[in-house]
PDB file of C-alpha atoms in Angstrom:
ATOM      1  CA  MET F   4      -1.817 -23.219   5.672  1.00 41.00           C
ATOM      2  CA  SER F   5       0.937 -23.310   3.199  1.00 45.00           C
ATOM      3  CA  GLU F   6       3.516 -26.269   3.592  1.00 48.00           C
ATOM      4  CA  LYS F   7       5.397 -24.233   6.209  1.00 72.00           C
ATOM      5  CA  ASN F   8       1.980 -23.716   8.325  1.00 82.00           C
ATOM      6  CA  HIS F   9       1.923 -19.738   6.971  1.00 90.00           C
ATOM      7  CA  PRO F  10      -1.221 -18.260   7.510  1.00 90.00           C
ATOM      8  CA  THR F  11      -3.643 -17.601   4.650  1.00 91.00           C
ATOM      9  CA  HIS F  12      -6.764 -15.795   4.885  1.00 92.00           C
ATOM     10  CA  GLN F  13      -9.912 -15.325   1.673  1.00 93.00           C
ATOM     11  CA  THR F  14      -8.970 -11.561   2.766  1.00 94.00           C
ATOM     12  CA  THR F  15      -5.099 -12.011   1.468  1.00 97.00           C
ATOM     13  CA  GLU F  16      -3.295 -13.052  -1.218  1.00 97.00           C
ATOM     14  CA  VAL F  17       0.844 -13.630  -0.296  1.00 98.00           C
ATOM     15  CA  LEU F  18       3.443 -13.440  -2.845  1.00 98.00           C
ATOM     16  CA  ASN F  19       6.779 -15.602  -1.397  1.00 98.00           C
ATOM     17  CA  PRO F  20       5.627 -16.781   2.117  1.00 97.00           C
ATOM     18  CA  ASP F  21       9.014 -17.686   2.186  1.00 97.00           C
ATOM     19  CA  SER F  22      11.518 -14.805   1.453  1.00 97.00           C
ATOM     20  CA  GLU F  23      13.599 -13.989   3.793  1.00 96.00           C
ATOM     21  CA  TYR F  24      14.522 -10.615   1.247  1.00 97.00           C
ATOM     22  CA  PRO F  25      14.555  -7.760   3.548  1.00 97.00           C
ATOM     23  CA  VAL F  26      11.711  -5.737   2.595  1.00 98.00           C
ATOM     24  CA  LEU F  27       8.275  -6.715   3.274  1.00 98.00           C
ATOM     25  CA  MET F  28       5.955  -5.149   0.494  1.00 98.00           C
ATOM     26  CA  PHE F  29       2.543  -3.873   1.155  1.00 98.00           C
ATOM     27  CA  CYS F  30      -0.233  -3.404  -1.927  1.00 98.00           C
ATOM     28  CA  GLU F  31      -3.325  -3.062   0.004  1.00 98.00           C
ATOM     29  CA  HIS F  32      -5.522  -1.533  -2.578  1.00 97.00           C
ATOM     30  CA  ALA F  33      -4.847  -4.231  -4.598  1.00 98.00           C
ATOM     31  CA  GLY F  34      -8.164  -5.541  -5.134  1.00 97.00           C
ATOM     32  CA  ASN F  35     -12.171  -4.134  -6.077  1.00 96.00           C
ATOM     33  CA  ARG F  36     -14.520  -7.398  -5.116  1.00 94.00           C
ATOM     34  CA  LEU F  37     -16.663  -7.402  -3.019  1.00 94.00           C
ATOM     35  CA  PRO F  38     -17.509  -9.866  -0.451  1.00 93.00           C
ATOM     36  CA  PRO F  39     -21.133 -11.473  -0.904  1.00 90.00           C
ATOM     37  CA  GLU F  40     -23.074 -10.483   2.201  1.00 89.00           C
ATOM     38  CA  VAL F  41     -21.741  -6.494   1.855  1.00 89.00           C
ATOM     39  CA  ALA F  42     -21.965  -6.053  -2.637  1.00 84.00           C
ATOM     40  CA  PRO F  43     -25.641  -5.524  -2.667  1.00 83.00           C
ATOM     41  CA  TYR F  44     -25.916  -2.831   0.184  1.00 80.00           C
ATOM     42  CA  LEU F  45     -23.259  -0.838  -0.730  1.00 87.00           C
ATOM     43  CA  GLY F  46     -24.868   0.943  -3.324  1.00 87.00           C
ATOM     44  CA  MET F  47     -22.085   1.201  -5.642  1.00 88.00           C
ATOM     45  CA  ASP F  48     -21.993  -0.408  -9.488  1.00 87.00           C
ATOM     46  CA  ASN F  49     -19.040  -2.322 -11.043  1.00 90.00           C
ATOM     47  CA  ASP F  50     -17.931   0.985 -12.824  1.00 91.00           C
ATOM     48  CA  PHE F  51     -17.265   2.525  -9.933  1.00 89.00           C
ATOM     49  CA  LEU F  52     -15.743  -0.455  -7.895  1.00 92.00           C
ATOM     50  CA  ASP F  53     -13.359  -0.695 -11.270  1.00 94.00           C
ATOM     51  CA  SER F  54     -12.632   2.943 -11.395  1.00 92.00           C
ATOM     52  CA  TYR F  55      -9.890   4.849  -8.563  1.00 92.00           C
ATOM     53  CA  HIS F  56     -12.864   4.287  -6.090  1.00 91.00           C
ATOM     54  CA  GLY F  57     -12.832   0.801  -6.000  1.00 93.00           C
ATOM     55  CA  TYR F  58      -9.094   0.099  -6.156  1.00 96.00           C
ATOM     56  CA  ASP F  59      -5.100   1.511  -6.975  1.00 97.00           C
ATOM     57  CA  ILE F  60      -5.105   0.746 -10.669  1.00 96.00           C
ATOM     58  CA  GLY F  61      -2.248  -0.284 -12.226  1.00 97.00           C
ATOM     59  CA  ILE F  62       0.106  -0.184  -9.258  1.00 98.00           C
ATOM     60  CA  PRO F  63      -1.373  -4.049  -8.289  1.00 98.00           C
ATOM     61  CA  HIS F  64       0.615  -5.353 -11.560  1.00 97.00           C
ATOM     62  CA  ILE F  65       4.026  -3.638 -10.589  1.00 98.00           C
ATOM     63  CA  ALA F  66       3.718  -4.614  -7.072  1.00 98.00           C
ATOM     64  CA  ARG F  67       3.771  -8.191  -8.397  1.00 98.00           C
ATOM     65  CA  ARG F  68       6.313  -8.263 -10.540  1.00 98.00           C
ATOM     66  CA  VAL F  69       8.764  -5.988  -8.456  1.00 98.00           C
ATOM     67  CA  ALA F  70       8.200  -9.069  -5.552  1.00 98.00           C
ATOM     68  CA  HIS F  71       8.756 -11.574  -8.839  1.00 98.00           C
ATOM     69  CA  ASN F  72      12.040  -9.635  -9.613  1.00 98.00           C
ATOM     70  CA  LEU F  73      12.999  -9.400  -5.893  1.00 98.00           C
ATOM     71  CA  ASN F  74      11.910 -12.726  -4.338  1.00 98.00           C
ATOM     72  CA  ALA F  75      10.368 -10.657  -1.482  1.00 98.00           C
ATOM     73  CA  THR F  76       7.166 -11.354   0.052  1.00 98.00           C
ATOM     74  CA  CYS F  77       4.186  -8.556  -0.697  1.00 98.00           C
ATOM     75  CA  VAL F  78       1.332  -8.757   1.279  1.00 98.00           C
ATOM     76  CA  LEU F  79      -2.184  -7.841  -1.522  1.00 98.00           C
ATOM     77  CA  GLY F  80      -5.782  -7.064  -0.455  1.00 98.00           C
ATOM     78  CA  VAL F  81      -8.084  -8.792  -2.457  1.00 96.00           C
ATOM     79  CA  TYR F  82     -11.154  -6.934  -0.934  1.00 97.00           C
ATOM     80  CA  SER F  83     -11.880  -2.726  -2.349  1.00 96.00           C
ATOM     81  CA  ARG F  84     -10.828  -0.141  -0.291  1.00 95.00           C
ATOM     82  CA  LEU F  85     -14.635   0.625   0.028  1.00 94.00           C
ATOM     83  CA  LEU F  86     -15.517  -1.883   2.216  1.00 95.00           C
ATOM     84  CA  ILE F  87     -13.153  -1.489   4.509  1.00 95.00           C
ATOM     85  CA  ASP F  88      -9.407   0.451   3.911  1.00 96.00           C
ATOM     86  CA  LEU F  89      -6.289  -1.709   4.768  1.00 97.00           C
ATOM     87  CA  ASN F  90      -4.050   1.006   4.910  1.00 97.00           C
ATOM     88  CA  ARG F  91      -5.038   2.493   8.132  1.00 96.00           C
ATOM     89  CA  LYS F  92      -4.812   1.447  11.374  1.00 95.00           C
ATOM     90  CA  LEU F  93      -8.091   1.103  13.151  1.00 95.00           C
ATOM     91  CA  ASP F  94      -7.888   4.314  14.938  1.00 93.00           C
ATOM     92  CA  ALA F  95      -7.801   6.553  11.419  1.00 93.00           C
ATOM     93  CA  PRO F  96     -10.549   8.429  11.188  1.00 90.00           C
ATOM     94  CA  ASP F  97     -11.270   7.274   7.491  1.00 91.00           C
ATOM     95  CA  LEU F  98     -11.129   3.403   7.956  1.00 94.00           C
ATOM     96  CA  LEU F  99     -14.610   3.404   6.440  1.00 92.00           C
ATOM     97  CA  HIS F 100     -15.429   5.770   3.593  1.00 89.00           C
ATOM     98  CA  ASP F 101     -18.659   7.199   3.751  1.00 87.00           C
ATOM     99  CA  HIS F 102     -18.133   9.134   0.699  1.00 83.00           C
ATOM    100  CA  ASP F 103     -15.116   9.318  -1.495  1.00 78.00           C
ATOM    101  CA  ASP F 104     -14.154  12.135  -3.729  1.00 72.00           C
ATOM    102  CA  TYR F 105     -17.829  13.983  -2.925  1.00 74.00           C
ATOM    103  CA  ILE F 106     -19.153  10.424  -3.982  1.00 81.00           C
ATOM    104  CA  ASP F 107     -21.258   9.535  -1.071  1.00 87.00           C
ATOM    105  CA  ILE F 108     -20.939   5.538  -0.402  1.00 88.00           C
ATOM    106  CA  PRO F 109     -24.854   4.667   0.635  1.00 84.00           C
ATOM    107  CA  GLY F 110     -23.826   1.198   2.074  1.00 84.00           C
ATOM    108  CA  ASN F 111     -20.996   2.971   4.026  1.00 88.00           C
ATOM    109  CA  GLN F 112     -23.307   5.665   5.791  1.00 90.00           C
ATOM    110  CA  ASN F 113     -25.044   4.965   9.321  1.00 87.00           C
ATOM    111  CA  LEU F 114     -23.115   1.575   9.715  1.00 91.00           C
ATOM    112  CA  SER F 115     -23.813   0.203  13.132  1.00 92.00           C
ATOM    113  CA  LYS F 116     -21.180  -0.289  15.443  1.00 93.00           C
ATOM    114  CA  GLU F 117     -22.322  -4.440  15.050  1.00 95.00           C
ATOM    115  CA  ASP F 118     -21.591  -4.284  11.318  1.00 93.00           C
ATOM    116  CA  LEU F 119     -18.546  -2.290  11.272  1.00 95.00           C
ATOM    117  CA  GLN F 120     -17.222  -4.181  13.945  1.00 97.00           C
ATOM    118  CA  TYR F 121     -17.748  -7.452  11.701  1.00 95.00           C
ATOM    119  CA  ARG F 122     -16.085  -5.887   8.885  1.00 95.00           C
ATOM    120  CA  ILE F 123     -13.504  -5.426  11.450  1.00 97.00           C
ATOM    121  CA  ASP F 124     -12.980  -9.081  12.371  1.00 97.00           C
ATOM    122  CA  ASN F 125     -13.477 -10.739   9.383  1.00 96.00           C
ATOM    123  CA  TYR F 126     -11.838  -7.952   6.272  1.00 97.00           C
ATOM    124  CA  TRP F 127      -9.521  -6.002   8.256  1.00 97.00           C
ATOM    125  CA  GLN F 128      -8.091  -8.028  11.024  1.00 97.00           C
ATOM    126  CA  PRO F 129      -7.220 -10.972   9.095  1.00 97.00           C
ATOM    127  CA  TYR F 130      -5.143  -8.730   6.397  1.00 97.00           C
ATOM    128  CA  HIS F 131      -3.339  -7.825   9.435  1.00 97.00           C
ATOM    129  CA  ASP F 132      -2.542 -10.831  11.194  1.00 97.00           C
ATOM    130  CA  ILE F 133      -0.983 -11.978   7.982  1.00 97.00           C
ATOM    131  CA  CYS F 134       1.502  -8.987   7.730  1.00 97.00           C
ATOM    132  CA  GLU F 135       2.221  -8.766  11.383  1.00 97.00           C
ATOM    133  CA  TYR F 136       2.920 -11.770  11.141  1.00 97.00           C
ATOM    134  CA  HIS F 137       5.699 -11.460   8.426  1.00 97.00           C
ATOM    135  CA  ILE F 138       7.035  -8.763   9.525  1.00 97.00           C
ATOM    136  CA  GLN F 139       7.783 -10.840  12.465  1.00 96.00           C
ATOM    137  CA  ARG F 140       9.394 -14.018  10.705  1.00 97.00           C
ATOM    138  CA  LEU F 141      11.422 -10.721   8.953  1.00 97.00           C
ATOM    139  CA  MET F 142      12.670  -9.388  12.075  1.00 96.00           C
ATOM    140  CA  LYS F 143      13.904 -12.567  13.385  1.00 96.00           C
ATOM    141  CA  LEU F 144      16.177 -12.728  10.544  1.00 96.00           C
ATOM    142  CA  TYR F 145      16.918  -9.164  10.152  1.00 96.00           C
ATOM    143  CA  LYS F 146      18.079  -5.720  13.015  1.00 92.00           C
ATOM    144  CA  LYS F 147      15.866  -3.519  10.289  1.00 93.00           C
ATOM    145  CA  PRO F 148      14.008  -4.678   7.566  1.00 96.00           C
ATOM    146  CA  VAL F 149      11.924  -2.653   5.278  1.00 97.00           C
ATOM    147  CA  VAL F 150       7.845  -2.199   5.158  1.00 97.00           C
ATOM    148  CA  PHE F 151       6.877  -1.295   2.053  1.00 98.00           C
ATOM    149  CA  SER F 152       3.727  -0.148   0.363  1.00 98.00           C
ATOM    150  CA  PHE F 153       2.751   0.419  -2.834  1.00 98.00           C
ATOM    151  CA  HIS F 154       0.065   2.589  -4.712  1.00 98.00           C
ATOM    152  CA  SER F 155      -1.627   4.484  -6.886  1.00 97.00           C
ATOM    153  CA  PHE F 156      -3.738   7.886  -7.348  1.00 94.00           C
ATOM    154  CA  PRO F 157      -5.616   9.547 -10.139  1.00 92.00           C
ATOM    155  CA  ARG F 158      -3.802  12.725 -11.493  1.00 91.00           C
ATOM    156  CA  HIS F 159      -7.596  14.304 -11.458  1.00 83.00           C
ATOM    157  CA  GLN F 160      -9.006  14.631  -8.292  1.00 76.00           C
ATOM    158  CA  THR F 161     -12.407  17.274  -7.632  1.00 69.00           C
ATOM    159  CA  SER F 162     -11.148  18.336  -4.036  1.00 69.00           C
ATOM    160  CA  TYR F 163      -7.617  19.818  -6.532  1.00 73.00           C
ATOM    161  CA  ASP F 164      -7.726  22.414  -9.022  1.00 76.00           C
ATOM    162  CA  LYS F 165      -5.192  21.218 -10.891  1.00 84.00           C
ATOM    163  CA  PRO F 166      -4.221  18.419 -12.281  1.00 88.00           C
ATOM    164  CA  PHE F 167      -0.951  16.371 -10.292  1.00 91.00           C
ATOM    165  CA  PRO F 168       2.336  17.161 -11.635  1.00 93.00           C
ATOM    166  CA  TRP F 169       4.187  13.848 -10.192  1.00 96.00           C
ATOM    167  CA  ASN F 170       5.255  10.973 -11.898  1.00 97.00           C
ATOM    168  CA  PHE F 171       6.671   9.834  -8.565  1.00 98.00           C
ATOM    169  CA  THR F 172       5.493   9.976  -4.800  1.00 97.00           C
ATOM    170  CA  ILE F 173       6.824   9.406  -1.553  1.00 98.00           C
ATOM    171  CA  HIS F 174       4.833   9.659   1.704  1.00 97.00           C
ATOM    172  CA  TYR F 175       6.861   8.876   5.450  1.00 96.00           C
ATOM    173  CA  HIS F 176       5.431  10.360   8.569  1.00 94.00           C
ATOM    174  CA  GLU F 177       8.639   9.530  10.279  1.00 88.00           C
ATOM    175  CA  ASP F 178      11.938   9.461   7.924  1.00 79.00           C
ATOM    176  CA  PHE F 179      14.442   6.396   8.938  1.00 83.00           C
ATOM    177  CA  GLY F 180      16.381   7.255   6.122  1.00 93.00           C
ATOM    178  CA  VAL F 181      14.545   5.388   3.421  1.00 97.00           C
ATOM    179  CA  ALA F 182      13.006   8.464   1.870  1.00 97.00           C
ATOM    180  CA  GLU F 183      16.433   9.739   1.448  1.00 96.00           C
ATOM    181  CA  VAL F 184      17.870   6.610  -0.044  1.00 97.00           C
ATOM    182  CA  PHE F 185      14.919   7.466  -3.301  1.00 98.00           C
ATOM    183  CA  ARG F 186      15.882  11.144  -3.259  1.00 97.00           C
ATOM    184  CA  GLN F 187      19.286  10.280  -4.057  1.00 97.00           C
ATOM    185  CA  PHE F 188      18.078   7.215  -6.424  1.00 98.00           C
ATOM    186  CA  PHE F 189      16.008   8.988  -8.687  1.00 98.00           C
ATOM    187  CA  LYS F 190      18.867  12.664  -8.556  1.00 97.00           C
ATOM    188  CA  ASN F 191      21.236  10.302  -9.743  1.00 98.00           C
ATOM    189  CA  ASN F 192      19.514   7.532 -12.148  1.00 98.00           C
ATOM    190  CA  TYR F 193      15.992   9.534 -13.104  1.00 98.00           C
ATOM    191  CA  PRO F 194      16.726  12.840 -12.533  1.00 97.00           C
ATOM    192  CA  ASP F 195      13.346  13.818 -15.289  1.00 97.00           C
ATOM    193  CA  VAL F 196      11.224  12.246 -12.817  1.00 97.00           C
ATOM    194  CA  HIS F 197       9.245  15.032 -10.892  1.00 97.00           C
ATOM    195  CA  LEU F 198       9.374  13.154  -7.641  1.00 98.00           C
ATOM    196  CA  GLY F 199       6.530  14.492  -5.354  1.00 97.00           C
ATOM    197  CA  ASP F 200       8.041  14.507  -1.501  1.00 96.00           C
ATOM    198  CA  ASN F 201       4.738  13.907   0.978  1.00 95.00           C
ATOM    199  CA  GLU F 202       2.665  15.165  -1.629  1.00 91.00           C
ATOM    200  CA  PRO F 203      -0.240  16.252  -1.822  1.00 87.00           C
ATOM    201  CA  TYR F 204      -0.633  15.042   1.371  1.00 88.00           C
ATOM    202  CA  ASN F 205       1.124  14.987   3.735  1.00 91.00           C
ATOM    203  CA  LEU F 206       1.827  11.531   6.682  1.00 93.00           C
ATOM    204  CA  LYS F 207       3.664  13.606   8.895  1.00 91.00           C
ATOM    205  CA  GLU F 208      -0.274  15.286   9.885  1.00 90.00           C
ATOM    206  CA  TYR F 209      -1.298  11.669   9.472  1.00 89.00           C
ATOM    207  CA  PRO F 210       0.080   8.706  11.224  1.00 86.00           C
ATOM    208  CA  TYR F 211      -2.763   6.017  10.119  1.00 91.00           C
ATOM    209  CA  ILE F 212      -1.748   4.233   7.455  1.00 93.00           C
ATOM    210  CA  GLY F 213      -0.289   0.578   7.407  1.00 93.00           C
ATOM    211  CA  THR F 214       3.326   1.061   7.392  1.00 94.00           C
ATOM    212  CA  THR F 215       3.185   2.952  10.110  1.00 93.00           C
ATOM    213  CA  LEU F 216       1.459   0.299  12.040  1.00 94.00           C
ATOM    214  CA  HIS F 217       3.549  -2.128  10.814  1.00 95.00           C
ATOM    215  CA  GLY F 218       6.753  -0.295  10.436  1.00 95.00           C
ATOM    216  CA  GLU F 219       7.454   2.823  12.661  1.00 93.00           C
ATOM    217  CA  GLU F 220       5.648   0.709  15.986  1.00 93.00           C
ATOM    218  CA  HIS F 221       8.456  -1.861  15.786  1.00 95.00           C
ATOM    219  CA  GLY F 222      10.697   1.213  15.125  1.00 94.00           C
ATOM    220  CA  LEU F 223      11.583   0.087  11.806  1.00 96.00           C
ATOM    221  CA  PRO F 224      12.105   1.789   8.123  1.00 96.00           C
ATOM    222  CA  ASN F 225       9.083   2.526   5.948  1.00 96.00           C
ATOM    223  CA  LEU F 226       7.835   4.153   3.071  1.00 97.00           C
ATOM    224  CA  LEU F 227       4.598   4.616   1.313  1.00 97.00           C
ATOM    225  CA  ILE F 228       4.972   5.050  -2.755  1.00 98.00           C
ATOM    226  CA  GLU F 229       2.346   6.751  -5.009  1.00 97.00           C
ATOM    227  CA  ILE F 230       2.078   6.567  -9.214  1.00 97.00           C
ATOM    228  CA  PRO F 231      -0.086   8.178 -11.151  1.00 96.00           C
ATOM    229  CA  ASN F 232      -2.771   5.588 -12.815  1.00 95.00           C
ATOM    230  CA  ASP F 233      -2.516   6.936 -16.251  1.00 95.00           C
ATOM    231  CA  GLN F 234       0.956   6.158 -16.279  1.00 96.00           C
ATOM    232  CA  MET F 235       0.607   2.426 -15.957  1.00 96.00           C
ATOM    233  CA  LEU F 236      -2.092   1.866 -19.088  1.00 93.00           C
ATOM    234  CA  VAL F 237      -0.243   0.365 -20.779  1.00 95.00           C
ATOM    235  CA  PRO F 238       2.280  -2.960 -20.672  1.00 95.00           C
ATOM    236  CA  GLU F 239       5.142  -0.562 -21.424  1.00 97.00           C
ATOM    237  CA  ASP F 240       5.205   1.664 -19.076  1.00 97.00           C
ATOM    238  CA  ILE F 241       4.523  -1.019 -16.525  1.00 97.00           C
ATOM    239  CA  GLU F 242       7.450  -2.876 -17.254  1.00 98.00           C
ATOM    240  CA  HIS F 243       8.910   0.850 -16.940  1.00 98.00           C
ATOM    241  CA  TRP F 244       8.125   1.918 -13.345  1.00 98.00           C
ATOM    242  CA  THR F 245       8.307  -1.745 -12.691  1.00 98.00           C
ATOM    243  CA  LYS F 246      11.921  -1.452 -14.114  1.00 98.00           C
ATOM    244  CA  ILE F 247      12.911   1.392 -11.831  1.00 98.00           C
ATOM    245  CA  CYS F 248      10.695  -0.198  -8.734  1.00 98.00           C
ATOM    246  CA  THR F 249      13.037  -3.127  -9.042  1.00 98.00           C
ATOM    247  CA  GLU F 250      16.121  -1.059  -9.140  1.00 98.00           C
ATOM    248  CA  VAL F 251      15.976   0.946  -5.869  1.00 98.00           C
ATOM    249  CA  LEU F 252      14.306  -1.422  -4.101  1.00 98.00           C
ATOM    250  CA  GLY F 253      17.065  -3.861  -4.630  1.00 97.00           C
ATOM    251  CA  GLU F 254      19.573  -1.044  -3.416  1.00 96.00           C
ATOM    252  CA  LEU F 255      17.856  -0.177  -0.531  1.00 96.00           C
ATOM    253  CA  PRO F 256      18.499  -2.604   2.085  1.00 94.00           C
ATOM    254  CA  ALA F 257      22.578  -2.510   1.383  1.00 93.00           C
ATOM    255  CA  ALA F 258      22.056   1.427   1.314  1.00 93.00           C
ATOM    256  CA  LEU F 259      20.119   1.091   4.943  1.00 92.00           C
ATOM    257  CA  GLY F 260      21.923  -1.315   6.273  1.00 87.00           C
ATOM    258  CA  ALA F 261      18.793  -3.532   6.227  1.00 80.00           C
ATOM    259  CA  ASP F 262      20.191  -6.747   5.400  1.00 82.00           C
ATOM    260  CA  GLN F 263      22.364  -6.945   8.463  1.00 87.00           C
ATOM    261  CA  LYS F 264      21.324 -10.381   9.631  1.00 85.00           C
ATOM    262  CA  LYS F 265      21.452 -10.924  13.807  1.00 77.00           C
ATOM    263  CA  ALA F 266      23.798 -12.933  15.127  1.00 64.00           C
ATOM    264  CA  ALA F 267      22.299 -16.658  15.521  1.00 64.00           C
TER     265      ALA F 267
END
């Protein structure tokens, strides 16, 4: 526990746990580690875990820098999404990936109910308990704090015929106004950015993710963003997207009224 008794767990890293900034940030796929009791059985080598299959390349650097710039709380997943996907609700059909982009994950195939429950209890639940703790903490301070999630994607995927054209994508199941703030921000400040809107996947048809669980189910504004990982390969690119994300997330609370505190 920290000095203020915030919950901690080996599955999770929390930046700025005492922050009162009214945006709670997630980076569920920040890590590519595997716990020692699972690693020998998963059947995937380090090169695979170091690729986009194992974690979201590049985006953890941006999430950390934006959290630092805004002094915002950011909750990051430590383990690979191949262990269990932290960006999924428990009823998601792909909570556990038995294949990824047509590549089989042997250690996730034909997993027993007991083994799946072990991963839920020891890796999924502790992460989400910490996320929920921090959203409840902010909800005591603000009427409508924002839930926000950082992700990255590969420009080329086997399941798609063409490379993705977007520079930045926004994703939401129910639009609480956050998406519109982002649309207007890019239109007014970065018109050359090719913005994808619920593309290539549409969260209106898939309500199983973390921003739905911790945002929408509390009636809170929320958004998930993705940046192609080939745009985050060098420090200059990292700084470029950090600047953009810091700017828009810095404007977001006032634009939504998310900075309105509850009456004492």
